[in-house]
C-alpha cells in the first residue's frame, strides 16, 4: 500500500509537477484514504520527494568494477539520464520550491540528497582504499565537483545537460587540468606562439599541491 | 538616476527579499517615478537582478597575477564572501523563483551568470594561453566544477559555504585527485587489503575521454 502511494505520487508529480501531487489526488489515484497517507508522511512535499526518489531509486546503484573512472561516470550518466525531460523539470521545481519552504528543503536534503551522496561517497571511499584516489582528498568537496554541475545546469539552464558531461567531470577531477611546464624555458624555442606545448600533459606526480 | 534605482532596489532586496523589491517601493526609495524605472527595466525581476549584480559587481573582478591558482581562488573566495548571510539567502530565493518564472530565469542567466562567467573564463583562457591549463580542457565544464559547488551548497544547504572551500575547489581541479602508484607494489606490503592495483593509475593519455 505504501508502494501504491509512492507510484501514484510519482505519476502525478511527473505529469503535473508539485502542484498536481496533492494528498487528495494521490489518495484517489492510489485508492487509499488520506489518513493512510498521513500515517506515513507528514506533508505533501515529503510524499513527493519520497515518490521521486522511489521512481529513480535505481539511478543510485553503483557498480563496483574496481575502476573508479568507470563507476563514477556510469553513476553520473544515470543521474543525467534521470533528469532528461519532465523529471528534470520537476527536480528543478522541487529545488525552486525548497528555497521558500524549509520543510521541503529539509526533506530534499535528507530523503533525496543524503542517500544519494552516501552511495556515491562509498565509490570514492573504495577508490581511496584501493589507492586510486589520494587519501587526503576532501571527499565532500569532490562529490560537489562531480554532482553540483549537473544540478547547476539543470536549474540555471546555461549549458546543455548531456550524458557526455559525465566522463568529462570525472576525468577533469581525477586527472586535473594543469599543464605542466616546470622548466618554463620551452617558450623560447617556439617564437610567435604564446602557449608552448612541449611536454606531456600528464606528469607522474601532481605539482604544487600542499 | 539609474544608479539611484539600482542602489534602492539592492537595499530593498537585501532587507526584505524579492517580495520587498516592488517597483513602487524602489521608486519611492530612489525618489523617481515608476515610469522612469520601466523606461530601463521591463520587470521587477530584471531590476532586482541588475541591482544584485550592481551591489556585488566588485566580486567579478579578477586579478591577473600570472598565477592561475591564486587568481581563481581569490575570485571564488569573493563569490563565497558575497553570499555570506542575507545576500546568499536572497540569491537562493532568486534562483528558487526562477524555477517557476522563465523571464526571471532568463534575466538571472543573462544579467548575473553570463557576465560573471565571461570574467572567470577569461582567467582560464589566459591560463591556457600561458600553458598552465591544458588546451584540450573543456572550459565551460571547468567553470561549472569551480562555481557550481558554491551555488549547490547555497541552495541545498547540505554543507557549509566557507571561504576555505575556494582553495580546495581550485587545487582539486588543477591537480586532480588521482593517486599515482605506477608500480603498484606498495600494496603487496599491506596484506589484508582486497583491491589489487596492478597498473598505473595515471597513464600518459587520458582514458576514455572522447
Coordinates of C-alpha atoms in Angstrom, one line a residue:
Chain A
X1 CA 0.0 0.0 0.0
X2 CA 2.9 2.3 0.7
X3 CA 4.2 1.4 -2.7
X4 CA 0.9 2.2 -4.3
X5 CA 1.1 5.7 -2.8
X6 CA 4.6 6.2 -4.0
X7 CA 3.7 5.1 -7.5
X8 CA 0.6 7.3 -7.6
X9 CA 2.5 10.3 -6.2
X10 CA 5.4 9.8 -8.7
X11 CA 2.9 9.6 -11.6
X12 CA 1.1 12.8 -10.6
X13 CA 4.4 14.6 -9.9
X14 CA 5.9 13.7 -13.3
X15 CA 2.6 14.5 -15.1
X16 CA 1.8 17.8 -13.5
X17 CA 4.6 18.9 -11.2
X18 CA 4.4 19.5 -7.5
X19 CA 1.0 21.3 -7.8
X20 CA -0.6 18.2 -9.1
X21 CA 0.7 15.9 -6.4
X22 CA -1.9 16.8 -3.8
X23 CA -2.7 14.5 -0.9
X24 CA -6.3 14.2 -2.3
X25 CA -5.0 13.4 -5.8
X26 CA -2.5 10.9 -4.6
X27 CA -5.1 9.2 -2.3
X28 CA -7.6 8.9 -5.2
X29 CA -5.0 7.5 -7.6
X30 CA -3.6 5.0 -5.1
X31 CA -7.1 4.1 -3.9
X32 CA -6.2 4.7 -0.2
X33 CA -7.5 7.2 2.3
X34 CA -5.8 10.5 3.1
X35 CA -5.4 9.2 6.6
X36 CA -3.4 6.3 5.3
X37 CA -1.0 8.8 3.5
X38 CA -0.7 11.0 6.6
X39 CA 0.2 7.9 8.7
X40 CA 3.4 7.6 6.7
X41 CA 4.2 11.1 5.6
X42 CA 3.9 14.5 7.4
X43 CA 3.4 16.6 4.3
X44 CA 2.7 16.7 0.6
X45 CA 6.3 17.7 0.0
X46 CA 7.7 14.6 1.8
X47 CA 5.4 12.2 -0.2
X48 CA 6.5 13.9 -3.4
X49 CA 10.2 13.7 -2.7
X50 CA 9.9 10.1 -1.5
X51 CA 8.0 9.3 -4.6
X52 CA 10.6 10.9 -6.8
X53 CA 13.4 9.1 -5.0
X54 CA 11.4 5.8 -5.4
X55 CA 10.8 6.3 -9.1
X56 CA 14.6 7.0 -9.7
X57 CA 15.9 4.7 -7.0
X58 CA 17.9 2.6 -9.5
X59 CA 19.9 5.6 -10.5
X60 CA 21.6 5.4 -7.1
X61 CA 23.0 2.0 -7.9
X62 CA 26.8 1.9 -8.3
X63 CA 28.7 -0.9 -9.8
X64 CA 31.9 -1.9 -8.1
X65 CA 34.0 -2.7 -11.1
X66 CA 37.3 -1.7 -9.4
X67 CA 37.7 1.1 -11.9
X68 CA 36.7 4.3 -10.2
X69 CA 36.5 6.2 -13.5
X70 CA 34.0 3.8 -15.0
X71 CA 31.9 3.5 -11.8
X72 CA 31.7 7.3 -11.2
X73 CA 31.0 8.0 -14.9
X74 CA 28.2 5.4 -15.0
X75 CA 26.6 6.9 -11.9
X76 CA 26.7 10.4 -13.2
X77 CA 25.3 9.3 -16.5
X78 CA 22.4 7.6 -14.8
X79 CA 21.6 10.9 -12.9
X80 CA 21.8 12.9 -16.1
X81 CA 19.6 10.4 -17.8
X82 CA 17.1 10.6 -14.9
X83 CA 16.9 14.3 -15.3
X84 CA 16.1 14.1 -19.0
X85 CA 12.8 15.8 -19.9
X86 CA 10.0 16.1 -17.4
X87 CA 11.8 14.6 -14.4
X88 CA 14.4 17.2 -14.7
X89 CA 11.8 20.0 -14.8
X90 CA 10.2 18.5 -11.7
X91 CA 13.5 18.3 -9.8
X92 CA 14.2 22.0 -10.7
X93 CA 10.7 22.8 -9.4
X94 CA 11.3 20.9 -6.2
X95 CA 14.6 22.7 -5.7
X96 CA 13.0 26.0 -6.5
X97 CA 10.1 25.5 -4.0
X98 CA 12.6 24.3 -1.4
X99 CA 14.1 27.8 -1.4
X100 CA 11.0 29.2 0.2
X101 CA 9.8 26.1 2.1
X102 CA 12.3 25.0 4.8
X103 CA 10.4 21.7 5.5
X104 CA 10.6 20.8 1.8
X105 CA 14.3 21.8 1.8
X106 CA 15.0 19.5 4.7
X107 CA 13.1 16.6 3.1
X108 CA 15.0 17.2 -0.2
X109 CA 18.3 17.1 1.7
X110 CA 17.5 14.0 3.9
X111 CA 15.4 11.9 1.5
X112 CA 17.0 12.6 -1.8
X113 CA 20.4 14.1 -1.5
X114 CA 21.9 12.3 1.5
X115 CA 21.1 8.7 0.5
X116 CA 22.5 9.5 -3.0
X117 CA 25.6 11.1 -1.5
X118 CA 26.1 8.1 0.8
X119 CA 26.1 5.8 -2.2
X120 CA 28.4 8.0 -4.3
X121 CA 30.8 8.7 -1.5
X122 CA 31.2 4.9 -1.0
X123 CA 32.6 4.8 -4.5
X124 CA 35.2 7.4 -3.6
X125 CA 36.0 5.7 -0.3
X126 CA 36.6 2.4 -2.1
X127 CA 38.8 4.3 -4.6
X128 CA 40.8 5.8 -1.7
X129 CA 41.0 2.3 -0.1
X130 CA 42.4 0.9 -3.4
X131 CA 44.9 3.7 -3.6
X132 CA 43.2 5.2 -6.7
X133 CA 42.3 8.5 -5.1
X134 CA 44.5 10.4 -2.7
X135 CA 43.7 9.7 1.0
X136 CA 44.0 13.5 1.8
X137 CA 41.3 14.5 -0.7
X138 CA 38.2 16.1 0.8
X139 CA 35.5 13.7 -0.4
X140 CA 32.6 16.0 0.3
X141 CA 34.1 18.6 -2.0
X142 CA 34.9 16.0 -4.6
X143 CA 31.2 15.0 -4.5
X144 CA 30.2 18.5 -5.1
X145 CA 32.6 18.9 -8.0
X146 CA 31.1 15.8 -9.6
X147 CA 27.4 16.3 -8.9
X148 CA 26.8 20.0 -8.4
X149 CA 27.5 20.8 -12.1
X150 CA 24.6 18.6 -13.1
X151 CA 22.1 20.3 -10.7
X152 CA 23.6 23.7 -11.7
X153 CA 23.0 23.1 -15.4
X154 CA 19.5 21.8 -14.6
X155 CA 18.5 24.9 -12.6
X156 CA 20.5 27.6 -14.5
X157 CA 20.0 26.2 -18.0
X158 CA 23.1 28.0 -19.2
X159 CA 24.6 24.8 -20.7
X160 CA 23.0 21.6 -22.0
X161 CA 22.8 18.6 -19.7
X162 CA 24.0 15.7 -21.8
X163 CA 25.5 12.4 -20.9
X164 CA 28.8 13.2 -22.4
X165 CA 29.3 15.6 -19.5
X166 CA 29.7 12.7 -17.1
X167 CA 33.0 11.5 -18.4
X168 CA 34.5 15.0 -18.6
X169 CA 33.5 15.7 -15.0
X170 CA 35.2 12.5 -13.8
X171 CA 38.4 12.9 -16.0
X172 CA 38.8 16.6 -15.0
X173 CA 38.7 15.8 -11.4
X174 CA 40.7 12.7 -11.3
X175 CA 43.5 13.8 -13.6
X176 CA 43.4 17.6 -13.1
X177 CA 43.7 20.1 -16.0
X178 CA 47.1 21.5 -15.2
X179 CA 49.5 21.6 -18.0
X180 CA 52.9 21.0 -16.7
X181 CA 55.9 23.1 -17.7
X182 CA 58.2 23.0 -14.7
X183 CA 61.2 24.5 -16.5
X184 CA 59.3 27.1 -18.5
X185 CA 62.1 27.5 -21.0
X186 CA 60.3 25.7 -23.8
X187 CA 58.7 29.0 -24.5
X188 CA 61.8 30.5 -26.1
X189 CA 62.0 27.7 -28.7
X190 CA 58.7 28.5 -30.3
X191 CA 58.6 32.1 -31.3
X192 CA 55.3 33.5 -32.2
X193 CA 53.2 31.2 -30.1
X194 CA 52.1 32.2 -26.6
X195 CA 51.3 28.7 -25.4
X196 CA 54.1 26.3 -25.5
X197 CA 53.1 22.6 -25.9
X198 CA 56.3 20.7 -25.4
X199 CA 55.7 18.4 -22.5
X200 CA 53.5 15.5 -21.7
X201 CA 50.3 17.0 -20.2
X202 CA 50.2 14.4 -17.5
X203 CA 53.1 14.1 -15.2
X204 CA 53.8 11.3 -12.8
X205 CA 53.3 13.4 -9.7
X206 CA 50.9 16.3 -9.3
X207 CA 52.8 19.6 -8.9
X208 CA 52.3 22.1 -6.2
X209 CA 49.6 20.6 -4.1
X210 CA 50.3 21.3 -0.4
Chain B
X1 CA 19.3 58.3 -11.6
X2 CA 19.8 54.8 -12.9
X3 CA 22.3 54.3 -10.1
X4 CA 19.8 55.6 -7.5
X5 CA 17.3 53.0 -8.7
X6 CA 19.9 50.2 -8.5
X7 CA 21.0 51.2 -5.0
X8 CA 17.4 51.5 -3.8
X9 CA 16.5 48.1 -5.3
X10 CA 19.6 46.4 -3.8
X11 CA 18.8 47.8 -0.4
X12 CA 15.2 46.6 -0.5
X13 CA 16.2 43.3 -1.9
X14 CA 18.8 42.6 0.7
X15 CA 16.5 43.9 3.5
X16 CA 13.3 42.0 2.6
X17 CA 14.0 39.7 -0.3
X18 CA 12.4 39.7 -3.7
X19 CA 8.9 40.4 -2.3
X20 CA 10.1 43.7 -0.8
X21 CA 11.7 44.9 -4.1
X22 CA 8.5 46.1 -5.7
X23 CA 8.5 48.8 -8.4
X24 CA 6.5 51.1 -6.1
X25 CA 9.0 50.5 -3.2
X26 CA 12.0 51.0 -5.4
X27 CA 10.5 54.2 -7.0
X28 CA 9.8 55.7 -3.5
X29 CA 13.2 54.8 -2.2
X30 CA 15.1 56.1 -5.2
X31 CA 12.7 59.2 -5.5
X32 CA 12.0 58.5 -9.1
X33 CA 8.7 57.7 -10.9
X34 CA 7.7 54.2 -11.7
X35 CA 7.7 55.3 -15.4
X36 CA 11.4 56.1 -15.0
X37 CA 12.1 52.6 -13.8
X38 CA 10.0 51.0 -16.5
X39 CA 12.0 53.0 -19.1
X40 CA 15.1 51.0 -18.2
X41 CA 13.7 47.7 -17.0
X42 CA 10.9 45.5 -18.3
X43 CA 10.1 43.9 -14.9
X44 CA 10.6 43.8 -11.2
X45 CA 12.8 40.7 -11.5
X46 CA 15.1 42.4 -14.0
X47 CA 15.6 45.4 -11.7
X48 CA 16.2 43.1 -8.8
X49 CA 18.9 41.1 -10.6
X50 CA 20.6 44.1 -12.1
X51 CA 20.6 45.6 -8.6
X52 CA 22.1 42.5 -7.1
X53 CA 24.7 42.4 -9.8
X54 CA 25.4 46.1 -9.2
X55 CA 25.8 45.6 -5.4
X56 CA 28.2 42.7 -5.9
X57 CA 29.9 44.0 -9.1
X58 CA 33.3 44.0 -7.5
X59 CA 33.2 40.3 -6.8
X60 CA 33.6 39.8 -10.6
X61 CA 37.0 41.5 -10.6
X62 CA 39.8 39.1 -11.3
X63 CA 43.4 39.9 -10.7
X64 CA 45.9 38.9 -13.4
X65 CA 48.8 37.9 -11.3
X66 CA 50.0 35.3 -13.7
X67 CA 49.3 32.6 -11.1
X68 CA 46.0 30.8 -12.2
X69 CA 45.6 29.1 -8.8
X70 CA 45.8 32.4 -6.9
X71 CA 43.5 34.3 -9.3
X72 CA 40.8 31.6 -9.4
X73 CA 40.9 31.1 -5.6
X74 CA 40.6 34.8 -5.0
X75 CA 37.6 35.1 -7.3
X76 CA 35.9 32.1 -5.7
X77 CA 36.6 33.5 -2.3
X78 CA 35.0 36.8 -3.3
X79 CA 31.8 35.0 -4.5
X80 CA 31.6 32.9 -1.3
X81 CA 32.1 36.1 0.7
X82 CA 29.3 37.8 -1.3
X83 CA 26.9 35.0 -0.5
X84 CA 27.6 35.3 3.3
X85 CA 24.4 35.9 5.2
X86 CA 21.4 37.8 3.7
X87 CA 22.8 38.2 0.2
X88 CA 23.2 34.4 0.0
X89 CA 19.6 33.9 1.1
X90 CA 18.4 36.4 -1.5
X91 CA 20.4 34.7 -4.3
X92 CA 18.9 31.3 -3.2
X93 CA 15.5 33.0 -3.4
X94 CA 16.1 34.4 -6.8
X95 CA 17.3 31.0 -8.1
X96 CA 14.2 29.4 -6.5
X97 CA 11.8 31.9 -8.0
X98 CA 13.5 31.5 -11.4
X99 CA 12.4 27.8 -11.5
X100 CA 8.8 28.9 -11.9
X101 CA 9.4 32.2 -13.7
X102 CA 11.1 31.8 -17.1
X103 CA 11.6 35.6 -17.6
X104 CA 13.4 35.8 -14.2
X105 CA 15.5 32.7 -15.2
X106 CA 16.5 34.3 -18.4
X107 CA 17.4 37.6 -16.6
X108 CA 19.4 35.6 -14.0
X109 CA 21.3 33.9 -16.8
X110 CA 22.0 36.9 -19.0
X111 CA 22.5 39.6 -16.3
X112 CA 24.1 37.7 -13.5
X113 CA 25.6 34.4 -14.7
X114 CA 26.9 35.2 -18.1
X115 CA 28.9 38.4 -17.3
X116 CA 30.4 36.5 -14.3
X117 CA 31.2 33.5 -16.4
X118 CA 32.8 35.7 -19.1
X119 CA 35.1 37.2 -16.5
X120 CA 36.0 33.9 -15.0
X121 CA 36.5 32.1 -18.3
X122 CA 39.0 34.9 -19.2
X123 CA 41.1 33.7 -16.3
X124 CA 41.1 30.1 -17.6
X125 CA 41.8 31.3 -21.2
X126 CA 44.8 33.3 -20.0
X127 CA 45.9 30.2 -18.1
X128 CA 45.6 28.1 -21.3
X129 CA 47.5 30.8 -23.2
X130 CA 50.3 30.7 -20.7
X131 CA 50.5 26.9 -20.8
X132 CA 49.2 26.5 -17.3
X133 CA 46.0 24.7 -18.2
X134 CA 45.7 22.0 -20.9
X135 CA 44.5 23.4 -24.2
X136 CA 42.1 20.5 -24.7
X137 CA 40.2 21.2 -21.4
X138 CA 36.5 22.0 -21.8
X139 CA 36.5 25.4 -20.1
X140 CA 32.7 25.5 -19.7
X141 CA 32.8 22.3 -17.7
X142 CA 35.8 23.6 -15.7
X143 CA 33.8 26.7 -14.8
X144 CA 30.9 24.5 -13.6
X145 CA 33.3 22.4 -11.5
X146 CA 34.6 25.6 -9.8
X147 CA 31.4 27.6 -9.4
X148 CA 28.5 25.1 -9.3
X149 CA 29.6 23.7 -5.9
X150 CA 29.2 27.2 -4.4
X151 CA 25.6 27.6 -5.7
X152 CA 24.8 24.0 -4.9
X153 CA 25.8 24.4 -1.2
X154 CA 23.9 27.7 -1.1
X155 CA 20.7 26.1 -2.4
X156 CA 20.9 22.7 -0.9
X157 CA 22.5 23.6 2.4
X158 CA 24.0 20.2 2.9
X159 CA 27.5 21.5 3.6
X160 CA 28.8 24.9 4.9
X161 CA 29.8 27.5 2.4
X162 CA 33.1 28.8 3.8
X163 CA 36.0 30.6 2.1
X164 CA 38.3 27.6 2.7
X165 CA 36.3 25.8 0.0
X166 CA 37.7 28.1 -2.7
X167 CA 41.3 26.8 -2.5
X168 CA 40.2 23.1 -2.4
X169 CA 38.0 23.6 -5.5
X170 CA 40.9 25.0 -7.4
X171 CA 43.5 22.6 -6.2
X172 CA 41.3 19.5 -6.9
X173 CA 40.6 20.6 -10.4
X174 CA 44.0 21.8 -11.4
X175 CA 45.9 18.9 -10.0
X176 CA 43.4 16.1 -9.9
X177 CA 42.9 13.7 -7.0
X178 CA 44.2 10.6 -8.6
X179 CA 46.8 8.9 -6.5
X180 CA 49.7 7.8 -8.5
X181 CA 51.1 4.4 -7.8
X182 CA 52.8 3.4 -11.1
X183 CA 54.4 0.3 -9.8
X184 CA 51.6 -0.8 -7.6
X185 CA 53.8 -2.9 -5.4
X186 CA 53.3 -0.9 -2.3
X187 CA 50.1 -2.8 -1.9
X188 CA 51.7 -6.3 -1.6
X189 CA 53.3 -4.9 1.6
X190 CA 49.9 -4.3 3.0
X191 CA 48.2 -7.7 3.5
X192 CA 44.5 -7.7 4.2
X193 CA 43.5 -5.2 1.6
X194 CA 41.2 -6.6 -1.0
X195 CA 41.7 -4.4 -4.1
X196 CA 44.8 -5.1 -6.1
X197 CA 46.3 -2.4 -8.2
X198 CA 48.3 -3.8 -11.0
X199 CA 48.5 -1.0 -13.5
X200 CA 49.4 2.7 -13.3
X201 CA 46.5 4.8 -12.1
X202 CA 47.7 7.7 -14.3
X203 CA 48.6 6.7 -17.8
X204 CA 50.3 9.0 -20.3
X205 CA 47.0 9.5 -22.1
X206 CA 43.6 10.3 -20.5
X207 CA 41.5 7.2 -20.5
X208 CA 38.1 7.2 -22.3
X209 CA 37.8 10.9 -22.9
X210 CA 36.1 11.3 -26.2

